[in-house]
mmCIF file of C-alpha atoms in Angstrom:
data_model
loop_
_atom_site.group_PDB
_atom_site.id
_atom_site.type_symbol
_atom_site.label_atom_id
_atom_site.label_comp_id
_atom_site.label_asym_id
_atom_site.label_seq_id
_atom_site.Cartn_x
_atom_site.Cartn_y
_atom_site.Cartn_z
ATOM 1 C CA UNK A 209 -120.867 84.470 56.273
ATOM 2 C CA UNK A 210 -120.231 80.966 55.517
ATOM 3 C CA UNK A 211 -122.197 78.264 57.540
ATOM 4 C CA UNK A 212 -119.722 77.515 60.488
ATOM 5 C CA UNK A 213 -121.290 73.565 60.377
ATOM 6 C CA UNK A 214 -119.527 72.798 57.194
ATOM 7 C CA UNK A 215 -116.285 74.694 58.248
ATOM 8 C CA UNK A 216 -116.207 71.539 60.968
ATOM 9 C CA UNK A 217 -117.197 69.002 59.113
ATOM 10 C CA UNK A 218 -114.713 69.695 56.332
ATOM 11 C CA UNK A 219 -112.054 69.987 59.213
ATOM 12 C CA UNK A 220 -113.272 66.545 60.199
ATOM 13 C CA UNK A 221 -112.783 64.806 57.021
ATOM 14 C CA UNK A 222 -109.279 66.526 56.473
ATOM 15 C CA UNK A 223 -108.021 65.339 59.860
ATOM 16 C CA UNK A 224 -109.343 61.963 58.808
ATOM 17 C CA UNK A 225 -107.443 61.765 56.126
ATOM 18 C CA UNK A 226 -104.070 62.034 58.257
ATOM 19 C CA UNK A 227 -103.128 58.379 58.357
ATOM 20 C CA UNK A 228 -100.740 58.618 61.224
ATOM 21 C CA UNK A 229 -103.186 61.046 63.771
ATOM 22 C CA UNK A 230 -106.076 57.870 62.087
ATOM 23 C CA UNK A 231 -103.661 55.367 63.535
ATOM 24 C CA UNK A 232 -103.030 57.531 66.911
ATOM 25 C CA UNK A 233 -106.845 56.547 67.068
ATOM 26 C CA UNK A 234 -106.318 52.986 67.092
ATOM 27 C CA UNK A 235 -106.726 53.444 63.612
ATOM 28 C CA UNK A 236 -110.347 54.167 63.823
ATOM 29 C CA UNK A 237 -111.482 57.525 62.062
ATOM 30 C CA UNK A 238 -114.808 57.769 63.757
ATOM 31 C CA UNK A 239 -112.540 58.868 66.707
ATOM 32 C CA UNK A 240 -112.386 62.149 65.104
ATOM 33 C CA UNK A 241 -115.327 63.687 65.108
ATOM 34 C CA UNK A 242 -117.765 66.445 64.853
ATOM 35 C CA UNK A 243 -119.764 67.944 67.655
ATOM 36 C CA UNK A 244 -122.599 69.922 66.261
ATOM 37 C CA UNK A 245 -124.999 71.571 68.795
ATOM 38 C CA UNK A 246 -129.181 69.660 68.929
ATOM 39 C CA UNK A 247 -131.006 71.177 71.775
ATOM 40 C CA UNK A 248 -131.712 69.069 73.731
ATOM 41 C CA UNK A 249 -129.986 66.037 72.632
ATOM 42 C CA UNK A 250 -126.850 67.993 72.292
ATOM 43 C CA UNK A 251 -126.881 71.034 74.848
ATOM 44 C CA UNK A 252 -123.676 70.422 76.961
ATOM 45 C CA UNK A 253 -120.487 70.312 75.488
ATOM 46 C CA UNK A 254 -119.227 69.932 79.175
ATOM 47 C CA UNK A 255 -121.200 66.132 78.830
ATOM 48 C CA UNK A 256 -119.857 65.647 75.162
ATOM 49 C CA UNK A 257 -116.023 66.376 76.566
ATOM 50 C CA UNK A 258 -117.104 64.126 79.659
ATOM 51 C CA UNK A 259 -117.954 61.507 77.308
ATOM 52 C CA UNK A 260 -114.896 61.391 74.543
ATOM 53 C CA UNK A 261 -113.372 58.021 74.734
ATOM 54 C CA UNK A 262 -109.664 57.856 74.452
ATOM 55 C CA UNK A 263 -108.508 58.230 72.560
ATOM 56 C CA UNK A 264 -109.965 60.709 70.082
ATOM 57 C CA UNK A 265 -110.650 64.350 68.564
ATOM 58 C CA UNK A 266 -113.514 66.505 69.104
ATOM 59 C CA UNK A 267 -114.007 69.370 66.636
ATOM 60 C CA UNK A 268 -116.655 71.794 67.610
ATOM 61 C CA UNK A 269 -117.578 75.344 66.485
ATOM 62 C CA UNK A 270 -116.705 77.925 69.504
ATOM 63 C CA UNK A 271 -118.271 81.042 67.761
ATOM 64 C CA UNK A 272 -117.770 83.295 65.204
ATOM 65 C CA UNK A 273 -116.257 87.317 65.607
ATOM 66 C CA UNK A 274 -115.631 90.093 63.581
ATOM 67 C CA UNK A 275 -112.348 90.791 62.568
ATOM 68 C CA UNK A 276 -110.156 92.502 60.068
ATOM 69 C CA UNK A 277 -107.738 91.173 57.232
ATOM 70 C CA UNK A 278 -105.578 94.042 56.266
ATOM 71 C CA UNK A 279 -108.325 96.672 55.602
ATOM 72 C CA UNK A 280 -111.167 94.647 55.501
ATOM 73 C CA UNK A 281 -113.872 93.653 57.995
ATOM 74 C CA UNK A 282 -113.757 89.341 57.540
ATOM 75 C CA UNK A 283 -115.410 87.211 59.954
ATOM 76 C CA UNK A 284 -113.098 84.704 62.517
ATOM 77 C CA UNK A 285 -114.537 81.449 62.860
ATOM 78 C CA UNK A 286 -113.272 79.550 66.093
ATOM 79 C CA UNK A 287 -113.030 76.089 66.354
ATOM 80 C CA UNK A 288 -111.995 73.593 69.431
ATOM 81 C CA UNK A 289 -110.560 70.655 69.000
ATOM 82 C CA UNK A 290 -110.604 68.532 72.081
ATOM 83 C CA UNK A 291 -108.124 65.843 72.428
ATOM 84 C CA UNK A 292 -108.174 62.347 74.364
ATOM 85 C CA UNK A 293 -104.747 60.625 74.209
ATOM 86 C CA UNK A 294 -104.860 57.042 73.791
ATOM 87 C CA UNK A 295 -103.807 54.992 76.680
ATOM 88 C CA UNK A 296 -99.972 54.423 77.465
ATOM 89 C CA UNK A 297 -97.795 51.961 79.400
ATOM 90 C CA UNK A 298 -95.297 51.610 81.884
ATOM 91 C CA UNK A 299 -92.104 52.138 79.121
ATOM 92 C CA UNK A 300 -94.169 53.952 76.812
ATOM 93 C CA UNK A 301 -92.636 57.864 75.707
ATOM 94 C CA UNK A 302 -94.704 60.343 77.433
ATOM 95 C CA UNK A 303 -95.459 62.145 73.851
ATOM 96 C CA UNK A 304 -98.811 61.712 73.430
ATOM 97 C CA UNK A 305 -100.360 64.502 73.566
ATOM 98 C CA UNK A 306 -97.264 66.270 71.817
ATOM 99 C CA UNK A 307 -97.610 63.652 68.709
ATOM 100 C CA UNK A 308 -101.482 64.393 68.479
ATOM 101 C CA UNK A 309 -100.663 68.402 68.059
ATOM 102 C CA UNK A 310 -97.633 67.750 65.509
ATOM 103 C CA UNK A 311 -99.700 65.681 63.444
ATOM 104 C CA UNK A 312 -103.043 68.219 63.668
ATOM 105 C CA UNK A 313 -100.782 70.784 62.623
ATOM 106 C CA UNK A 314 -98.238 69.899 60.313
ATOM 107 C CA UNK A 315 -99.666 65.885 59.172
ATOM 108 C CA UNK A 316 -100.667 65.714 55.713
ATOM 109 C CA UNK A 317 -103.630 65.125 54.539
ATOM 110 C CA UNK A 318 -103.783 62.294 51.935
ATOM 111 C CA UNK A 319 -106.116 63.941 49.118
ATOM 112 C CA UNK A 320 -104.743 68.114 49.712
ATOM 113 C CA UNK A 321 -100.958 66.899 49.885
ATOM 114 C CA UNK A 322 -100.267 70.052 52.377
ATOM 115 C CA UNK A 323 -99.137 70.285 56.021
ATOM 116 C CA UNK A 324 -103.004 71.469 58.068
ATOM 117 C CA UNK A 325 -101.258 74.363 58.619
ATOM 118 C CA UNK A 326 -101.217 75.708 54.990
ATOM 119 C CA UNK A 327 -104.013 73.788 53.576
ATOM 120 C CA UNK A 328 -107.884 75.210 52.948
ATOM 121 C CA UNK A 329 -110.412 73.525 54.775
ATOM 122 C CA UNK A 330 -112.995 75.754 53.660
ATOM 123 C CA UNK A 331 -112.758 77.157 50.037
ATOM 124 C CA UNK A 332 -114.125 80.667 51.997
ATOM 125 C CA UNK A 333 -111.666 80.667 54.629
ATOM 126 C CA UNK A 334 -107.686 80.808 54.785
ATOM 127 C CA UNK A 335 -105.703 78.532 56.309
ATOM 128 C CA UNK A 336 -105.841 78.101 59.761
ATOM 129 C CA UNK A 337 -103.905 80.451 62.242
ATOM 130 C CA UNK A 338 -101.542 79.450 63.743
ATOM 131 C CA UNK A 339 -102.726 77.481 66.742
ATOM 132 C CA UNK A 340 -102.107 76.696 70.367
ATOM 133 C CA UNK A 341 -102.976 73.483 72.415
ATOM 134 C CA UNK A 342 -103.634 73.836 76.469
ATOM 135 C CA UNK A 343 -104.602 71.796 79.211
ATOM 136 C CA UNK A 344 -107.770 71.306 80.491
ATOM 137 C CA UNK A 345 -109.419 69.302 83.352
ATOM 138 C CA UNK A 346 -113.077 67.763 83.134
ATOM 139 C CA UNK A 347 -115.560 67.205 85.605
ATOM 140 C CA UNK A 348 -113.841 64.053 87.129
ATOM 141 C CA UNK A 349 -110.427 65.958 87.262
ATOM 142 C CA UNK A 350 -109.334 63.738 84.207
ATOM 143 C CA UNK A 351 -107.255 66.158 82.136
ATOM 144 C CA UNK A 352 -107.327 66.646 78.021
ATOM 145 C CA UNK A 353 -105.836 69.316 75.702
ATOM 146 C CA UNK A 354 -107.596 71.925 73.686
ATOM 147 C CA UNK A 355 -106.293 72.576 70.433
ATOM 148 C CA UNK A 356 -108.482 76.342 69.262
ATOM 149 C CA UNK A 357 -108.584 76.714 66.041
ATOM 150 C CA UNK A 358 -109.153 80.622 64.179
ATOM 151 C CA UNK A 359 -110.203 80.525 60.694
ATOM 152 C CA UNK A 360 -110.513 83.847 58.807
ATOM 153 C CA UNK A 361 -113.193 83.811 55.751
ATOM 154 C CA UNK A 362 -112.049 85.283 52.280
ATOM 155 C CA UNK A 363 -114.551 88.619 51.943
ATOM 156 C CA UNK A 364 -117.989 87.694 53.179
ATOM 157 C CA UNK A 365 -120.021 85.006 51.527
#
């Protein structure tokens, strides 16, 4: 089994290199980011969503399952990304939110030169399933989207 950490931090640097979702983040790429679990600094993803500033991406590791590719037992890594829209107008389109899961799905990364959809974030893993984006609320009532994220590893490492 592959170390889930690195699945998230490669997703992290492949989202970064997205230049329109990079722009969508005020064209800061320290909006996307990794959330890695640090008892007790980190304990409460609950806080971390609390916290995101908008707008931005949150990747974090969910869990990891059993599964099965075809005939063989594979292990499904699940990863959230949380989304923060940026901040619209009066005028504005109300497509935030949609733009943010078009781009995480089918934007390009500049050094793989593949929609996310078909392109390896881990060299372990197959491309990501097919994903789905939801809405959330936080503590406040303040809602976001969650974007989950299934990758299946290649045999078991």
């Amino acid at each position: 089994m592959i170390d889930p950490s690195l699945l998230v931090d490669n997703l992290v640097a492949m989202l970064r290199e997205i230049q329109e979702l990079v722009l969508e983040m005020d064209g800061d790429p320290e909006r996307i980011y990794a959330y890695h679990d640090q008892y007790p600094k980190r304990s409460s993803l609950a806080h971390a969503i609390h916290q995101m500033p908008a707008p931005s991406v949150m990747a974090v590791w969910q869990g990891t399952a059993p599964g099965s590719f075809g005939s063989a037992d594979v292990w499904k890594h699940q990863v959230t990304l949380y989304l923060r829209a940026r901040e619209t107008f009066d005028g504005d389109p109300p497509t935030a939110y949609y733009r943010l899961f078009r781009l995480i799905t089918k934007g390009v990364p500049a050094a793989v030169g593949v929609a996310m959809l078909n392109a390896t974030v881990h060299p372990s893993c197959y491309p990501m399933d097919l994903p789905l984006i939801q809405r959330q609320t936080d503590a406040e009532g303040l809602d976001y989207f969650e974007v989950p994220i299934t990758f299946t590893e290649i045999g078991d490492d």
